[in-house]
Coordinates of C-alpha atoms in Angstrom, one line a residue:
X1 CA -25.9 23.1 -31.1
X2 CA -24.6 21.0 -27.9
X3 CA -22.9 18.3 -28.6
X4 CA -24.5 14.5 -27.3
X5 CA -21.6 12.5 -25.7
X6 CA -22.4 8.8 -25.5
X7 CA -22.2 6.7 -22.8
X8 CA -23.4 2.9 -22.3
X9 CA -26.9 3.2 -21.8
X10 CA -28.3 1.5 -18.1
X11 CA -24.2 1.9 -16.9
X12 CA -23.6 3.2 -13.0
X13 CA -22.5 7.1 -12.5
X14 CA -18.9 6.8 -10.3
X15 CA -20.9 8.0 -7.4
X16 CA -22.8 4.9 -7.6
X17 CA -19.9 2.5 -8.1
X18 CA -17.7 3.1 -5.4
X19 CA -17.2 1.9 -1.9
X20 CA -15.3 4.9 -1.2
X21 CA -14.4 7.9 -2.9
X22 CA -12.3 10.6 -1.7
X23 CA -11.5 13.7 -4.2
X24 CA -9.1 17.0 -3.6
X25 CA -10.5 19.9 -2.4
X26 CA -10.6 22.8 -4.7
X27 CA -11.9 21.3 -8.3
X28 CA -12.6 24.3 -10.1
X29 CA -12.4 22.3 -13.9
X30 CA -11.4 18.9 -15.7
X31 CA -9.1 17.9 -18.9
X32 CA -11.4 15.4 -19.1
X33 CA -13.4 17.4 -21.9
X34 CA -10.4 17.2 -24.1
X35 CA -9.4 14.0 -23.3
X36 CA -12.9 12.5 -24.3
X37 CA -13.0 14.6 -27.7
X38 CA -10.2 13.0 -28.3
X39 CA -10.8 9.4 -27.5
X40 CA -13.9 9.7 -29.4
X41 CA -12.0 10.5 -32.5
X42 CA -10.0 7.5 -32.0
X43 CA -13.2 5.6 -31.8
X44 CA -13.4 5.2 -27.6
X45 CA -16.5 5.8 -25.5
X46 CA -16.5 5.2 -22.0
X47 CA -19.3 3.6 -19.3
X48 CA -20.8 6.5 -17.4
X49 CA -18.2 5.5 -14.6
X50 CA -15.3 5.7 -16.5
X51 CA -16.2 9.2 -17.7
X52 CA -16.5 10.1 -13.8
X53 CA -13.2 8.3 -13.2
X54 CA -11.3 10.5 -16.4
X55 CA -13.2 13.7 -14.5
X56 CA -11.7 12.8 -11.3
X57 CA -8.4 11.9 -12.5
X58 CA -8.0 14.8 -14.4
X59 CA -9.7 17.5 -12.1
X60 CA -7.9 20.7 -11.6
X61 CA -7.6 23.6 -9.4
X62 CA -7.3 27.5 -10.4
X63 CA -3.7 27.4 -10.6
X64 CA -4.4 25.1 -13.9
X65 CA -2.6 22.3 -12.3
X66 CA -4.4 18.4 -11.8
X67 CA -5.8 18.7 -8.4
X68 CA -4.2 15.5 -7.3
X69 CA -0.9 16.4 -8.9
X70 CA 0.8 15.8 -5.4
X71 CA -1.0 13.0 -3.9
X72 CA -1.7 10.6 -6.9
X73 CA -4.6 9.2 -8.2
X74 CA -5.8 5.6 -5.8
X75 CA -7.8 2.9 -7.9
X76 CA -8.2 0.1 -5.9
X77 CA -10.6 -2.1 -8.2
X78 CA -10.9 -6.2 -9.3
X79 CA -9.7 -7.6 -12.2
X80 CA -11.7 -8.1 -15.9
X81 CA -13.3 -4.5 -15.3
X82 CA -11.7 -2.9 -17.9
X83 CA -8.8 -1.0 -15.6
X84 CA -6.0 -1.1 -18.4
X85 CA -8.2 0.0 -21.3
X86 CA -9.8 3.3 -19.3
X87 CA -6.4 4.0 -17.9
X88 CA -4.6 3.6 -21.7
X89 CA -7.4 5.5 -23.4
X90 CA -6.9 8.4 -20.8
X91 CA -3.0 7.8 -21.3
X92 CA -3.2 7.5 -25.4
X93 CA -5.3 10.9 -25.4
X94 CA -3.2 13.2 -23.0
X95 CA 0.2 11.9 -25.5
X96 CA -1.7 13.1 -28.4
X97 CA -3.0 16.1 -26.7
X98 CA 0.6 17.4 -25.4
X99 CA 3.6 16.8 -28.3
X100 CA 6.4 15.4 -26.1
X101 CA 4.7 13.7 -23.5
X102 CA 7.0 11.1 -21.6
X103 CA 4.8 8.3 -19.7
X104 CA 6.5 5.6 -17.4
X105 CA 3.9 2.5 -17.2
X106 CA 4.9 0.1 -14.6
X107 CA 4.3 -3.4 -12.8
X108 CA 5.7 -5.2 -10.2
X109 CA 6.2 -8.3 -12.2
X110 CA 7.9 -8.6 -15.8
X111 CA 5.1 -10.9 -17.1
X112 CA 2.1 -8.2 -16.1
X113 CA 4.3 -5.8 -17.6
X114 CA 4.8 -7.9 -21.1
X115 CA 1.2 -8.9 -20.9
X116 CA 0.3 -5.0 -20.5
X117 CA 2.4 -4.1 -23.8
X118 CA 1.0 -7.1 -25.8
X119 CA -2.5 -5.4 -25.4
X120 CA -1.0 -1.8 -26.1
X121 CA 0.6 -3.4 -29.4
X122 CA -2.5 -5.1 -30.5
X123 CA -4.6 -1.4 -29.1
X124 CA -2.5 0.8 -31.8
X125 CA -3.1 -0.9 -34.7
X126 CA -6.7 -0.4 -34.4
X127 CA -7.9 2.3 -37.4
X128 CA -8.5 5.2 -35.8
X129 CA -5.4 5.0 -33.5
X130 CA -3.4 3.7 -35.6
X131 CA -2.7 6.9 -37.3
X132 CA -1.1 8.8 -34.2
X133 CA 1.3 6.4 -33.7
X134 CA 5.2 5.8 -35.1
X135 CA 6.3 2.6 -33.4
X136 CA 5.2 0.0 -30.7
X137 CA 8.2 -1.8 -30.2
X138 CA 10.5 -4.1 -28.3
X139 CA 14.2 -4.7 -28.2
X140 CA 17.3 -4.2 -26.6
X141 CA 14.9 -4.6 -23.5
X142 CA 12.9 -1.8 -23.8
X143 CA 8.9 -1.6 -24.6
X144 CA 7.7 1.2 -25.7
X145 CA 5.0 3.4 -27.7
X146 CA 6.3 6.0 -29.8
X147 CA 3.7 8.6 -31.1
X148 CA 4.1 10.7 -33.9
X149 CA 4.4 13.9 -32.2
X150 CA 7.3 12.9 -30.0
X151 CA 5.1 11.9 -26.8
X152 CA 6.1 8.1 -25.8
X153 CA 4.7 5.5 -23.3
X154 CA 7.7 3.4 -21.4
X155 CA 7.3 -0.3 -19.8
X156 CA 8.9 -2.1 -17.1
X157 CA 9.0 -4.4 -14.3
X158 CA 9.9 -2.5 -10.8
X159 CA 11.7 -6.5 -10.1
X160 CA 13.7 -5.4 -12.7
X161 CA 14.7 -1.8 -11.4
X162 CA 12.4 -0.1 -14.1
X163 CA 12.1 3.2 -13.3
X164 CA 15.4 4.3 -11.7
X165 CA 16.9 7.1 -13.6
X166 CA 14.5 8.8 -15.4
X167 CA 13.6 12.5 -15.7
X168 CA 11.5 14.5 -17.2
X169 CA 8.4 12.0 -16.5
X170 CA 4.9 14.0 -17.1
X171 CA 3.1 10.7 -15.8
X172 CA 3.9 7.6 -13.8
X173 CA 1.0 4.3 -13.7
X174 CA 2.3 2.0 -10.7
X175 CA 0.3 -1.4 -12.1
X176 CA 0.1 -3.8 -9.6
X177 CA 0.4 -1.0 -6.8
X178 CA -0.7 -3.4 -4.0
X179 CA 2.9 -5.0 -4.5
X180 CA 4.5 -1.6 -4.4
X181 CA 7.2 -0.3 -1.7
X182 CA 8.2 2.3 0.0
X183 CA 11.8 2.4 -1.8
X184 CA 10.6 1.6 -5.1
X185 CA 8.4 5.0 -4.7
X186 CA 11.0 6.8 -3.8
X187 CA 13.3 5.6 -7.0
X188 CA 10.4 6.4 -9.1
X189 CA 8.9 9.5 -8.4
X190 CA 12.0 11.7 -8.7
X191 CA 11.2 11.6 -12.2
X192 CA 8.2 13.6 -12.1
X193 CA 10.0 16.2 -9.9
X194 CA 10.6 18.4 -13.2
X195 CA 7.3 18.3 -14.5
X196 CA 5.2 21.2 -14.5
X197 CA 2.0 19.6 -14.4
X198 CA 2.7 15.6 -13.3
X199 CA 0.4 12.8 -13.0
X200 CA 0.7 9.6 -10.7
X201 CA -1.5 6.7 -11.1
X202 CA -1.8 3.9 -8.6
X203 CA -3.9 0.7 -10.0
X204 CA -4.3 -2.4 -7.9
X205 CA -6.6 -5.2 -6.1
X206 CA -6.4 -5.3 -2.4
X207 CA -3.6 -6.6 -1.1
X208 CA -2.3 -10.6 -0.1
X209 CA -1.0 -11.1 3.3
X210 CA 2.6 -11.4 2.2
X211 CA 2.4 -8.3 -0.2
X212 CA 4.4 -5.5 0.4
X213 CA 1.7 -3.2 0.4
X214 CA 2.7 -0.6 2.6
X215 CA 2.0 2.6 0.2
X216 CA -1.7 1.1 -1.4
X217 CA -2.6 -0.1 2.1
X218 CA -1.3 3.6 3.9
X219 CA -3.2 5.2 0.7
X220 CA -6.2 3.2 1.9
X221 CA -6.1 4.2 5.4
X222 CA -5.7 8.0 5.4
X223 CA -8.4 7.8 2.7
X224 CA -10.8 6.1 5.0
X225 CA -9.6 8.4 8.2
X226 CA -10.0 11.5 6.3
X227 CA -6.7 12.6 6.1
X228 CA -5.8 11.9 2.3
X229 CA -4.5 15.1 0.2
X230 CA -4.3 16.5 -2.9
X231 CA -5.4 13.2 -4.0
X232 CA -8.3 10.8 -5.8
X233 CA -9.1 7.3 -3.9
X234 CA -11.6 5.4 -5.6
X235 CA -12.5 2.0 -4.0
X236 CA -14.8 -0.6 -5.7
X237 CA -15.6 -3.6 -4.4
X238 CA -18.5 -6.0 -3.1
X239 CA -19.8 -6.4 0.5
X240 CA -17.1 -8.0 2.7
X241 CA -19.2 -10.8 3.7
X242 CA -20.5 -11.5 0.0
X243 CA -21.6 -14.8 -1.6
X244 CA -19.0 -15.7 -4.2
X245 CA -22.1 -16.8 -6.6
X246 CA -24.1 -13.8 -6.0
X247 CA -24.7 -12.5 -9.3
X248 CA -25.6 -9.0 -7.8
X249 CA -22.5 -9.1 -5.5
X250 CA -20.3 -9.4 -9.1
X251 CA -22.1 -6.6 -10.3
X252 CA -21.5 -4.3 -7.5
X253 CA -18.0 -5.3 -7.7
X254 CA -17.7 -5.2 -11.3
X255 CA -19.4 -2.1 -12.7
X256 CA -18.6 -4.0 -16.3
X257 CA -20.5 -6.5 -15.5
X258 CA -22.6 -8.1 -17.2
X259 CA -22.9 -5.5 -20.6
X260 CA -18.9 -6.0 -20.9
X261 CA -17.6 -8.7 -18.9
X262 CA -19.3 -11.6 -19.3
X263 CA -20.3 -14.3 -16.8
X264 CA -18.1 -16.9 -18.0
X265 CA -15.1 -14.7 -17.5
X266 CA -15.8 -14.5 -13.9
X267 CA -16.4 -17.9 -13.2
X268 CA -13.2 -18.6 -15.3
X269 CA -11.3 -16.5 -12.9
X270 CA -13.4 -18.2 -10.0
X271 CA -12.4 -21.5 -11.0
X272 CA -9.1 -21.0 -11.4
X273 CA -8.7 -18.7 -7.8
X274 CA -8.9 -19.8 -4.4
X275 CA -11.6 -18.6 -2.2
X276 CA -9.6 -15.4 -0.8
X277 CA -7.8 -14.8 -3.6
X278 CA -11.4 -14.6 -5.6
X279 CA -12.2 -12.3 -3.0
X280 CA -9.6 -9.9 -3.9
X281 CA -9.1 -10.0 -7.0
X282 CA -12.4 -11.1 -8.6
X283 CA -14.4 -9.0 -5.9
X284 CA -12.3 -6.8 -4.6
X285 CA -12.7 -7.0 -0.9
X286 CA -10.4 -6.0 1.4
X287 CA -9.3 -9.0 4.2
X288 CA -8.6 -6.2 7.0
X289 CA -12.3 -5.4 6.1
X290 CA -13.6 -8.9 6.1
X291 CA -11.4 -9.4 9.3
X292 CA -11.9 -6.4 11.4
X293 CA -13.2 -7.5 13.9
X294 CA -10.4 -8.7 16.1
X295 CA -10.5 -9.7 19.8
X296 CA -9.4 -6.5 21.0
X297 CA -11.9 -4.1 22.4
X298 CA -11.4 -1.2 20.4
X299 CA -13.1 1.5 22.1
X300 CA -10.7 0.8 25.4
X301 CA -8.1 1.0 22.6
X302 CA -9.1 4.1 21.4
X303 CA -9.1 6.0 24.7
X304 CA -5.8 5.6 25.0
X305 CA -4.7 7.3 22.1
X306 CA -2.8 10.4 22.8
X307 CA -1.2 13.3 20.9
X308 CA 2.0 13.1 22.2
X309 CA 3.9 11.3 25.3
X310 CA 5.2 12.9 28.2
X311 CA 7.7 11.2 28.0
X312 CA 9.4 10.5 24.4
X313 CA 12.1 7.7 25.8
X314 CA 11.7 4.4 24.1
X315 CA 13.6 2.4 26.3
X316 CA 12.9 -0.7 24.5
X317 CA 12.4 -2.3 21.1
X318 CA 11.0 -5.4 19.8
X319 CA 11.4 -6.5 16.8
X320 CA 9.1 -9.3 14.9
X321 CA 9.3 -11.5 12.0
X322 CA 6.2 -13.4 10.6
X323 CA 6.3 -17.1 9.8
X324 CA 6.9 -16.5 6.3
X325 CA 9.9 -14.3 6.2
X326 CA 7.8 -11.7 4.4
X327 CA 7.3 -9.0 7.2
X328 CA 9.2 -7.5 9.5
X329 CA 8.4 -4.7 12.4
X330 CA 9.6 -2.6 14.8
X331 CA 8.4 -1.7 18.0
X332 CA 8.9 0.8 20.8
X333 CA 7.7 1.2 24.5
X334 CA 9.2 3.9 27.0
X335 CA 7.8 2.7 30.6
X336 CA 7.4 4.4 34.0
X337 CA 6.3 2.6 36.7
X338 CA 2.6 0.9 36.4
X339 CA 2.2 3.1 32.9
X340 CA 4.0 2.4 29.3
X341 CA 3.9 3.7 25.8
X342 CA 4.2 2.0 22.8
X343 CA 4.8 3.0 19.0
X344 CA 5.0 1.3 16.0
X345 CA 8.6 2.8 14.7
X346 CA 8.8 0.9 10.9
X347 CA 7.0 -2.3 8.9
X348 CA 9.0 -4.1 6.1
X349 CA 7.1 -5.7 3.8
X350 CA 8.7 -8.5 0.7
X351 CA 11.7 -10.5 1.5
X352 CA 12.7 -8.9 4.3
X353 CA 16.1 -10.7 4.5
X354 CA 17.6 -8.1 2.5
X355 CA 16.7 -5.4 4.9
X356 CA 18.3 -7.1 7.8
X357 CA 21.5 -5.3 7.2
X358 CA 20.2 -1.9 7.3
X359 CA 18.1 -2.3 10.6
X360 CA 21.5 -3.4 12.2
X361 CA 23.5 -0.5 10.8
X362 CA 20.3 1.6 12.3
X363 CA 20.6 0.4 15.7
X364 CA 24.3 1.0 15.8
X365 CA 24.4 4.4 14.8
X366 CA 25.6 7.4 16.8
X367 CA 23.6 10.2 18.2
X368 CA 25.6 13.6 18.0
X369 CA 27.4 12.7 21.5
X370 CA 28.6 9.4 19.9
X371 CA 26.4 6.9 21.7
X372 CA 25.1 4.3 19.3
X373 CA 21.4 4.0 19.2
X374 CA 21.0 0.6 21.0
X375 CA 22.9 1.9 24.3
X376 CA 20.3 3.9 24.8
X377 CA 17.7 1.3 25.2
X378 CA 17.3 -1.8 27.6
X379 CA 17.0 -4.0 25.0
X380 CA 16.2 -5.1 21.7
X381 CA 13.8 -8.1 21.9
X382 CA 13.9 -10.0 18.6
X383 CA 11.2 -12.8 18.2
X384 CA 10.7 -14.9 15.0
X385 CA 12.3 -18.2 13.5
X386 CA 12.5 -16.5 9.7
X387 CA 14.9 -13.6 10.7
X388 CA 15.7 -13.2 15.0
X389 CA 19.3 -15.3 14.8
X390 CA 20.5 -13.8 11.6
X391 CA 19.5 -10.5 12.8
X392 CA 21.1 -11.3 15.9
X393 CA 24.1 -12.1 14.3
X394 CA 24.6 -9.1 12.4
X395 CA 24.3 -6.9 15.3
X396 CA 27.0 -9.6 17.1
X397 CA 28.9 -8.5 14.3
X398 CA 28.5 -4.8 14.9
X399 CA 29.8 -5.3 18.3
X400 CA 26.3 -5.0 20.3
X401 CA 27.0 -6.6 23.6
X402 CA 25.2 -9.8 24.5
X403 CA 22.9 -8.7 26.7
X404 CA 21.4 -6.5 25.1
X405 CA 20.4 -8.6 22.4
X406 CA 17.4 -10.6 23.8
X407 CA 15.7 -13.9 22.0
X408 CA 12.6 -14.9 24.0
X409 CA 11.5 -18.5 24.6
X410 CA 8.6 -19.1 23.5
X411 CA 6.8 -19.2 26.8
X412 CA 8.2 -15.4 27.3
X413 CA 6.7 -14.5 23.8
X414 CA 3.3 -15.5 24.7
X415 CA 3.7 -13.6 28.2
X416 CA 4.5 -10.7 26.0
X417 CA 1.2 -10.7 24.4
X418 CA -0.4 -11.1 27.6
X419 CA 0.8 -8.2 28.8
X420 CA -0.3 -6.0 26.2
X421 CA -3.3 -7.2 26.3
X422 CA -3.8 -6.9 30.3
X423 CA -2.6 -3.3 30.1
X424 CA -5.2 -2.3 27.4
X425 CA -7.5 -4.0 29.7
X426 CA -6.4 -2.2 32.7
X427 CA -5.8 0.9 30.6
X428 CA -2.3 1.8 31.6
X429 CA -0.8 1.7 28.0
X430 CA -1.1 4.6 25.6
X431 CA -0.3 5.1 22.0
X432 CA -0.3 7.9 19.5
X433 CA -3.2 8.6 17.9
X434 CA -1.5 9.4 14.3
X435 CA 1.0 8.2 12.0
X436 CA 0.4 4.5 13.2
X437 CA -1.8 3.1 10.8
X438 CA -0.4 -0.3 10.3
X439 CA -0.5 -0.2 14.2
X440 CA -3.9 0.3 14.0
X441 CA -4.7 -2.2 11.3
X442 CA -2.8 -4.7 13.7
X443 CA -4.6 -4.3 16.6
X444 CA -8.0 -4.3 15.1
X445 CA -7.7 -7.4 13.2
X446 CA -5.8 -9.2 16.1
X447 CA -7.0 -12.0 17.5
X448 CA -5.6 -14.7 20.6
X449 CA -4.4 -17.9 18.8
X450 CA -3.9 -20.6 20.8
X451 CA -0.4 -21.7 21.0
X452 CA 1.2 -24.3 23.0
X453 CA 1.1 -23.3 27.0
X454 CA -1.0 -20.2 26.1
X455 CA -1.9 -18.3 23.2
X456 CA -0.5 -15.5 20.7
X457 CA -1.1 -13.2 18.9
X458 CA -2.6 -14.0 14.9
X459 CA -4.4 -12.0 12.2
X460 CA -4.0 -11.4 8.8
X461 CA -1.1 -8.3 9.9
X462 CA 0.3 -9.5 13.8
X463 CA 3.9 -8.6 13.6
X464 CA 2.8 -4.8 14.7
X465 CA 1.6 -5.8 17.5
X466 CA 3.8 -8.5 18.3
X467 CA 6.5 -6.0 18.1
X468 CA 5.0 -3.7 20.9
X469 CA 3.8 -6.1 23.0
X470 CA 8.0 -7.4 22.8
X471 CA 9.2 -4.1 23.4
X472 CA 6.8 -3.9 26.3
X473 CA 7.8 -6.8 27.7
X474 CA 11.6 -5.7 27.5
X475 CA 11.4 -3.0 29.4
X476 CA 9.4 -5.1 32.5
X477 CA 11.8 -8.2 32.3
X478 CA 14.9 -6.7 31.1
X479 CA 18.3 -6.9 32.9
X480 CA 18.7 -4.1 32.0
X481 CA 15.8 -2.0 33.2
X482 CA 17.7 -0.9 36.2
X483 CA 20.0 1.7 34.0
X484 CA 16.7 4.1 33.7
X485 CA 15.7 3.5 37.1
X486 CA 15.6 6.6 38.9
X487 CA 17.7 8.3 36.0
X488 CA 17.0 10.5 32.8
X489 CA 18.1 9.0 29.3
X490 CA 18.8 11.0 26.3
X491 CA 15.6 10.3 23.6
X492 CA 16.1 7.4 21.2
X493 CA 15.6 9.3 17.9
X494 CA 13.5 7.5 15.2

């Protein structure tokens, strides 16, 4: 007799749910079955879109292996949905499933992380869960769920360092991935690297301005470009012009809503959120999405994307620093004379004071002929109150000459963003048509801010573009210039 498997009756299918969805190629079956047998006997049924969400997570190929075993598994989703308990239920199941399993369970902030062990505590104790588990405990600063078979869950804060030096991880949750770097990824994943069958979870609301967001928001745009891999993106969110009272708009948003989360828990959160942030986080709406369109025409932009320039030279950088502090990037533009290219060469995202010191050791090191990276530019244009002197400093310090360190007036910063935007206009500046995606956010969401004697660059992500547009500028105004003038310059490796 086939067994009935309940689900919420009137809940949404996945399919119906999300904004975007993006799943591996080559599903051939799902630990999902086994995973819900098993939540059932600890007394967990899911919403209709959870059980798509557990089928997608744990969808596999021939080889036996999760199909986005490589990639990771995307949730981008607002808060009081329910997130933590379909994740832990999922989680809870595969450590009772597999004897041994090891499960690292992070945030970016020590009070999400408590706050998330709390609710695991107080989840273990109930009767039918209760009897799989040895321990939930805390001390000598460790959190963590011990089951009776040997598998355990770990917690930590990533501000704290959590993560470094483990092995032998079977599955890693990145809570709050929309504050999650590219260095705190790399000292975290290494752990799976001996896993025979690992699992990487990503969970998080769209991003603030000042988060560093670089691997959610890169996640985000190769899903929506296609080009995501061996991986599960799952986007839910309301329209990005909603109402914030639109009782529909919460529901689209919140596929818990209203038969699980009631309607005074989102106006709670409402009341207690600004505008954007309530956007965000209660609604889940992207600002890039909300913001997209920029002043930039975008189809003269994207005809002058190419696959590669002729001519790989950057002869310039530019560097910018937001307002804030909180982001840094660098730019690159090789020019020849009425044409230029420009690239986006790095973003930092967080305090970006810290990272000073390594972008001056990278612009003094030597090629394999001994010629220090910055000699083989005509400048480095460094614009921004929060970071241009101390950055000039350090590279004082590292024994850059003078003159090639270049701090524009104001007046020469907004010329810089003129003449970016005259050359799109005219068409005589090209860029690469992949691997710049926070380029790309940049340019679509920019718009002209009047400044004082002109305007400047502004958007919810400028410094991209504000770092072309510097480097641009370097190689038209710099004293320099005249060293690559009739000559060819060895490549400035990136």
């Amino acid at each position: 007799m086939q067994r009935s498997h309940r689900t919420k009756p009137g809940t949404r299918k996945l399919s119906e749910v999300a904004k975007l969805l993006v799943l591996p190629t080559g599903i051939v079956s799902s630990g999902w079955p086994s995973v819900r047998d098993t939540c059932e006997r600890m007394g967990i049924v899911h919403d209709e879109w959870q059980v798509g969400l557990g089928r997608a997570i744990l969808a596999k190929r021939s080889s036996g292996l999760y199909a986005a075993g490589i990639g990771g598994v995307i949730i981008s989703i607002c808060r009081q949905v329910g997130k933590t308990f379909t994740i832990a239920s999922i989680i809870f199941a595969l450590c009772i499933l597999f004897p041994g399993m090891k499960v690292l369970w992070s945030a970016h902030r020590a009070r999400t992380s408590d706050e998330t062990f709390t609710w695991m505590q107080k989840f273990t104790r109930k009767r039918r869960i209760a009897p799989y588990i040895l321990a939930a405990r805390a001390g000598n600063g460790k959190q963590e769920v011990l089951f009776r078979n040997g598998s355990k869950i770990m917690f930590g804060a990533r501000e704290h360092g959590f993560g470094r030096g483990f092995d032998d991880v079977d599955a890693v949750v990145y809570d709050e991935a929309q504050i999650l770097t590219e260095k705190a990824l790399d000292d975290m994943v290494p752990a799976t690297n001996a896993a025979k069958n690992p699992l990487i979870l990503y969970l998080g609301t769209p991003p603030k301005p000042n988060d560093p967001s670089e691997v959610f928001t890169s996640r985000r745009h190769q899903a929506k470009k296609g080009t995501l891999e061996n991986a599960v993106y799952v986007e839910v969110g309301a329209d990005p012009d909603a109402d914030l009272d639109d009782r529909d708009q919460w529901m689209k948003a919140n596929p818990s809503f209203p038969h699980r989360t009631r309607e005074d828990a989102i106006l709670r959160m409402k009341a207690n959120l600004g505008d954007d942030s309530f956007r965000r986080e209660g609604l889940g709406i992207w600002d890039e999405d909300r913001d997209q369109q920029g002043d930039l025409d975008m189809a003269k932009w994207n005809e002058l994307a190419i696959d590669a320039p002729a001519d790989h030279r950057l002869k310039a950088l530019g560097i910018a620093f937001d307002s804030a502090g909180m982001r840094m990037s660098v730019g690159g533009c090789v020019f020849d004379g009425d044409r230029a290219h420009v690239e986006q060469i790095a973003t930092y995202t967080g305090a970006v004071e810290g990272g000073l010191g390594q972008l001056a050791d990278w612009l003094v090191e030597r090629d394999q002929e001994g010629v220090p990276r910055w000699k083989r530019t005509a400048g480095i244009v460094i614009s921004g109150r929060a970071g241009s002197l101390v950055l000039a400093q350090l590279l004082r310090e590292r024994r850059v000459p003078e003159k090639w360190i270049i701090l524009p007036t104001t007046g020469q910063y907004l010329q810089a963003c003129g003449l970016l935007d005259d050359m799109i206009t005219a068409g005589t500046v090209t860029h690469l048509d992949e691997g710049q995606d926070d380029l790309e956010q940049s340019v679509q969401t920019a718009v002209r801010e009047k400044r004082q004697g002109g305007w400047g660059w502004g958007g919810p992500n400028q410094t991209p573009i504000e770092s072309v547009s510097l480097a641009l500028w370097g190689t038209r105004t710099s004293p320099l210039r005249s060293r690559f003038t009739g000559r060819t310059r060895k490549a400035v490796n990136l």
